[in-house]
mmCIF file of C-alpha atoms in Angstrom:
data_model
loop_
_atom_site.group_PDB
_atom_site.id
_atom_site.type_symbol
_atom_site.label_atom_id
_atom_site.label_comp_id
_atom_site.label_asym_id
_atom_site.label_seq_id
_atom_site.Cartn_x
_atom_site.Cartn_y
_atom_site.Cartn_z
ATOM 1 C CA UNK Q 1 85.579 76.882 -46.801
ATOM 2 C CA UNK Q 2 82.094 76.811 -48.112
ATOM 3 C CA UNK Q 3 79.290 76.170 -45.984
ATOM 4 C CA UNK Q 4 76.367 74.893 -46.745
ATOM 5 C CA UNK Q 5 73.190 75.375 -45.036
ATOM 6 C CA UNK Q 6 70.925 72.372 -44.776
ATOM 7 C CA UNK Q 7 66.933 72.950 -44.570
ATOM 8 C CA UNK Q 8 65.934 71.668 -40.987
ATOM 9 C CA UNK Q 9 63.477 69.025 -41.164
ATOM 10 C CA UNK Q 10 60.642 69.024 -39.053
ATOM 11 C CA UNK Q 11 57.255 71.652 -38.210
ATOM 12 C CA UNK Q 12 57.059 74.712 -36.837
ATOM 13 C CA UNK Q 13 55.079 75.647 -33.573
ATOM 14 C CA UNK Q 14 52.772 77.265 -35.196
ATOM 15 C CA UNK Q 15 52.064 74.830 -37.870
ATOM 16 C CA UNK Q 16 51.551 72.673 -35.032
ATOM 17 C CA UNK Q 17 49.067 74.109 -33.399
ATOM 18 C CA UNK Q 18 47.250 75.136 -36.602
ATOM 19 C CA UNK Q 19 46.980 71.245 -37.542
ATOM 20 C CA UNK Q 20 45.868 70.180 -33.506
ATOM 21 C CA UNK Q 21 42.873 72.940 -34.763
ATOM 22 C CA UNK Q 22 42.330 71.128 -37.617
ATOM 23 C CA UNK Q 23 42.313 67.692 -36.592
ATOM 24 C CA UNK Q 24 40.120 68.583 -33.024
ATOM 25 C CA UNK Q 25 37.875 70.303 -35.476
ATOM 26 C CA UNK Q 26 37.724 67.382 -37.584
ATOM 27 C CA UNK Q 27 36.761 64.835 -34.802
ATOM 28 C CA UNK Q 28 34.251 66.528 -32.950
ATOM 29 C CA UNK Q 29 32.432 67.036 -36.296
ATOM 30 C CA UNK Q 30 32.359 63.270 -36.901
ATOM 31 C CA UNK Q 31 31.323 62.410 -32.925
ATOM 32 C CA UNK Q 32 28.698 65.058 -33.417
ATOM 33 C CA UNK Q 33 27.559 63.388 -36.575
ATOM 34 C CA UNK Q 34 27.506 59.809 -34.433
ATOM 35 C CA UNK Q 35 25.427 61.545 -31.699
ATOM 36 C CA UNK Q 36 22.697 62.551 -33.747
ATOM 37 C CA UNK Q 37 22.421 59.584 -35.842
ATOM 38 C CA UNK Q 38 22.130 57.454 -32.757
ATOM 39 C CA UNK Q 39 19.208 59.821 -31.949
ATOM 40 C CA UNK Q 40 17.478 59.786 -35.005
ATOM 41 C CA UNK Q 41 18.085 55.777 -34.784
ATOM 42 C CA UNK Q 42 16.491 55.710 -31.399
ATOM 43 C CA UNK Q 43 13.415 58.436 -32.719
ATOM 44 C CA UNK Q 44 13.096 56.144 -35.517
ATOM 45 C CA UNK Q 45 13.165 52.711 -32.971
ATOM 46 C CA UNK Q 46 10.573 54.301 -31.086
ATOM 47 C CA UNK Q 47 8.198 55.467 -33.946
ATOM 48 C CA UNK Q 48 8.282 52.215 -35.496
ATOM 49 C CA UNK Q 49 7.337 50.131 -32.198
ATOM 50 C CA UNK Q 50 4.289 52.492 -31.810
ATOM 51 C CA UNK Q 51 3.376 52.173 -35.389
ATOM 52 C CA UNK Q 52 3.817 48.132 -35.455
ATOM 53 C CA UNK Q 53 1.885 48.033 -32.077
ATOM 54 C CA UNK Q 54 -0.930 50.096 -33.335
ATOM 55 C CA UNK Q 55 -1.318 48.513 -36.844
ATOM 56 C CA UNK Q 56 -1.225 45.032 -35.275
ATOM 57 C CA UNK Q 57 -4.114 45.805 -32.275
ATOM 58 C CA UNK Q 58 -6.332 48.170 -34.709
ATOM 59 C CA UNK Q 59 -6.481 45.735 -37.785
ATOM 60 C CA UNK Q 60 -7.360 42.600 -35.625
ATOM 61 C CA UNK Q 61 -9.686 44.785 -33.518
ATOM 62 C CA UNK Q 62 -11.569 46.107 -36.884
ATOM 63 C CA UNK Q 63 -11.234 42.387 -38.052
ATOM 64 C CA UNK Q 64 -13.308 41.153 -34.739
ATOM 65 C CA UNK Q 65 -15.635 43.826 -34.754
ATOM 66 C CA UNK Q 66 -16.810 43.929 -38.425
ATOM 67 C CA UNK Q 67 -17.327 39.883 -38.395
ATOM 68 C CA UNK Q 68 -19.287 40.135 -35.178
ATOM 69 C CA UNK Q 69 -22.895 39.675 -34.602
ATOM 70 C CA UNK Q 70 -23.446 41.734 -32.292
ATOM 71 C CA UNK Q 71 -21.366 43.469 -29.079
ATOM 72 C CA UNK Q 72 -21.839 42.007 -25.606
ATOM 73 C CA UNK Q 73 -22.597 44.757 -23.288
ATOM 74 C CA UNK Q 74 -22.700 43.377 -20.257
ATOM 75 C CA UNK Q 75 -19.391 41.712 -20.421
ATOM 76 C CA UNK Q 76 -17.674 45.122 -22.124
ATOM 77 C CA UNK Q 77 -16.548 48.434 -20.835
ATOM 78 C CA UNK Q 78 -17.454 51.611 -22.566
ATOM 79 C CA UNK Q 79 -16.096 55.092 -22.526
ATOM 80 C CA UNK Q 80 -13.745 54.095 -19.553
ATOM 81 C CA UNK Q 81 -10.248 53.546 -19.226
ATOM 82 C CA UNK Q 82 -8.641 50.471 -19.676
ATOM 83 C CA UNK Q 83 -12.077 49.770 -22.091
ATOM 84 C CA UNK Q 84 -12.807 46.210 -22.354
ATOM 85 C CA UNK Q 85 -14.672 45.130 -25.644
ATOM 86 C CA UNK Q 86 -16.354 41.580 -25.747
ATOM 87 C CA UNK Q 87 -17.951 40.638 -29.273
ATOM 88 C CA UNK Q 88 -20.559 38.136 -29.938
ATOM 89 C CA UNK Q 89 -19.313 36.023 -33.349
ATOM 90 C CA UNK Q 90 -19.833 33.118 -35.090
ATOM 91 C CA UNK Q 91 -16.419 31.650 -36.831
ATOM 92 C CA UNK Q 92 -16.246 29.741 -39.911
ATOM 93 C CA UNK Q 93 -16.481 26.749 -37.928
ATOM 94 C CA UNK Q 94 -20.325 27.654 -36.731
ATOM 95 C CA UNK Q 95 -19.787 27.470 -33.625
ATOM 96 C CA UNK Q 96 -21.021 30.457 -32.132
ATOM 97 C CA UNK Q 97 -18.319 32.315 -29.632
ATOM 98 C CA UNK Q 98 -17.079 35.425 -27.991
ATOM 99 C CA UNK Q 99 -14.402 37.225 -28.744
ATOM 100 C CA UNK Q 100 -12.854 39.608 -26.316
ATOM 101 C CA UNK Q 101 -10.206 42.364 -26.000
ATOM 102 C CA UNK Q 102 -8.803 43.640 -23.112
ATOM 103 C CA UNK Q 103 -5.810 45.310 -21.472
ATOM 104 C CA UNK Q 104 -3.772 43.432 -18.308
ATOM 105 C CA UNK Q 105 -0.515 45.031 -17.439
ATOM 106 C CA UNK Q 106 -0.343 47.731 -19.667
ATOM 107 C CA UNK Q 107 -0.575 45.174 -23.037
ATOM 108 C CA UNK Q 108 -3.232 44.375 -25.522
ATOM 109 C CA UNK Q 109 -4.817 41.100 -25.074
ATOM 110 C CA UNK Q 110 -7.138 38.847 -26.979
ATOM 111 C CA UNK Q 111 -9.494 36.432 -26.212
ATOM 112 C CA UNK Q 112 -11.418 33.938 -27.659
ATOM 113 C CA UNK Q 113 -13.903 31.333 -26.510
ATOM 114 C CA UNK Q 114 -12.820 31.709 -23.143
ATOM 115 C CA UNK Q 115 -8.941 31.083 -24.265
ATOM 116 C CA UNK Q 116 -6.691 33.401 -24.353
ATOM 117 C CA UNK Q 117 -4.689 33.958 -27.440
ATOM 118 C CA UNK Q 118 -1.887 36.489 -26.191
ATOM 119 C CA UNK Q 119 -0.902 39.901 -26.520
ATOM 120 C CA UNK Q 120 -1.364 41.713 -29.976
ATOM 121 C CA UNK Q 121 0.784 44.505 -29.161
ATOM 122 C CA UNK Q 122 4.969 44.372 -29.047
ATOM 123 C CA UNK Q 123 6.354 43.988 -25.742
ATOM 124 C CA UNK Q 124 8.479 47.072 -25.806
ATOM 125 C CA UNK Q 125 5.025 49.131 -26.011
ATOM 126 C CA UNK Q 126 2.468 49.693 -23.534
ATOM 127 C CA UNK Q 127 -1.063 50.512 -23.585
ATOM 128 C CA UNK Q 128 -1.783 53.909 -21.806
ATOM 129 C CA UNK Q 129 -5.236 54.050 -22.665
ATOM 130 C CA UNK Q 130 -7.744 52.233 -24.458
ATOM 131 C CA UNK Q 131 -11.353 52.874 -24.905
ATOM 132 C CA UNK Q 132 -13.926 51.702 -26.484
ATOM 133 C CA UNK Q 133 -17.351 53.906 -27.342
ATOM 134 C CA UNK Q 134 -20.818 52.249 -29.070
ATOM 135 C CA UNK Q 135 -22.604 53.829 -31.413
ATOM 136 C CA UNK Q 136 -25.901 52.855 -32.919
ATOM 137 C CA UNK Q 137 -28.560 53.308 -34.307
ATOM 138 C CA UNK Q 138 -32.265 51.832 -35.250
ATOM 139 C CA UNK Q 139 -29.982 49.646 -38.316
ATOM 140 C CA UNK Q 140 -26.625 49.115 -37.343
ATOM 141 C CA UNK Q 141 -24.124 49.578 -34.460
ATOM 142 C CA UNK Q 142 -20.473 50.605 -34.667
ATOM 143 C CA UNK Q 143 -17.572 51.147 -31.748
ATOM 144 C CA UNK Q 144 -15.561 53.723 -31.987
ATOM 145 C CA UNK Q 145 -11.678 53.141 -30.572
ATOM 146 C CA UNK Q 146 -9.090 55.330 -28.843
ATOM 147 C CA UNK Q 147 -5.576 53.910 -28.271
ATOM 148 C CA UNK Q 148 -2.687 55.419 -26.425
ATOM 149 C CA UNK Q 149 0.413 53.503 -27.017
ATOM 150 C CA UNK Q 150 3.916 54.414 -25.155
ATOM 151 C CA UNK Q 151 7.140 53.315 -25.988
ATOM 152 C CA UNK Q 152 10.644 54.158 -24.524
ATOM 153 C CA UNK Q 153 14.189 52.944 -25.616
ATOM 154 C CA UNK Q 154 17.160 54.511 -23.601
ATOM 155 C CA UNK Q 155 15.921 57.331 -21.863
ATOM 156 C CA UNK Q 156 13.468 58.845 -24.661
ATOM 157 C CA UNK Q 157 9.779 57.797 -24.415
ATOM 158 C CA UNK Q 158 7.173 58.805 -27.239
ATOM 159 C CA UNK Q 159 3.447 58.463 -26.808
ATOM 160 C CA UNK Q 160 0.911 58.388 -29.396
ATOM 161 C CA UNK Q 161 -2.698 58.114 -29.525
ATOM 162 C CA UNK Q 162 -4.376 56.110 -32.615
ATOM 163 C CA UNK Q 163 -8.563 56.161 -33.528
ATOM 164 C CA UNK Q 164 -10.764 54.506 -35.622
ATOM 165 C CA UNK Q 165 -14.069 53.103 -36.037
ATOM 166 C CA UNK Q 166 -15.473 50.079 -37.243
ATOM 167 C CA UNK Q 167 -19.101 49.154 -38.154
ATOM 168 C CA UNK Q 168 -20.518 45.547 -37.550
ATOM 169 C CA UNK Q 169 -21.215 44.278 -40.772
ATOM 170 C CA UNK Q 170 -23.058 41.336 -39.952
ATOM 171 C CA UNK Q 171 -26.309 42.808 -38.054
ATOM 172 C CA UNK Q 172 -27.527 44.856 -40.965
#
């Protein structure tokens, strides 16, 4: 009688083990991958709420301050923390008004005419520091601006600090 010897079916324990490797390899590379793209999403979250805060506040400031007539010193605070900047303009409309910028609660306000207009920074950023610093001379007058904008999303916070300087246009 013949006998025939069948091939068992099936893996050895070492092939086993050797795939377990592979495959445990495999998936820690891909929730490794998923871990730092959800940081570079959050980096990237925080950098643009920053950037969208700061371009918003510095471009209206700059706006306000190169249309104004003149700055209203008494009603502003200079070189100090949370600066307050109060602008004497006069709108399209002729009416003359004031137009003034301020910090309450850690967010960049505006307001004008004695109404207040709202924040011009996002709500997911605060204010740190603002101040404002005048500088003139015997023709024209500028104010120099230093913002500090903090953000956090999860448990990263990023703070940056913008400046720039605008010249009234309309005095000389």
């Amino acid at each position: 009688m013949r006998k025939y010897f069948h091939k068992k079916a099936g893996v050895s324990l070492v092939e086993m083990l050797i795939y377990i490797a592979l495959l445990t390899s495999v998936t820690a590379l891909v929730v490794n991958g998923l871990v730092s793209m959800s940081r570079t999403y959050n980096d990237l979250r925080l950098s643009k709420n920053i950037t969208t805060s700061a371009t918003g506040a510095l471009t209206r400031m700059v706006y306000e301050i190169r249309q104004a007539q003149s700055v209203d010193a008494d009603q502003s605070t200079f070189v100090t923390s949370p600066g307050e900047l109060s602008l004497n303009t006069t709108p399209a409309s002729g009416i003359p008004t004031t137009v003034k910028f301020y910090v309450q609660n850690g967010v960049l306000r505006v307001m004008t005419g004695g109404v207040d207009e709202g924040q011009i920074t996002l709500s997911n950023t605060t204010v740190s520091s603002l101040t404002f610093n005048r500088v003139q001379n015997s023709i024209s007058q500028a104010i120099k601006i230093n913002l500090t904008l903090q953000s956090t999303v999860g448990t990263k916070t990023k703070t940056e600090t913008f400046y720039t300087t605008a010249v009234l246009r309309n005095i000389y």
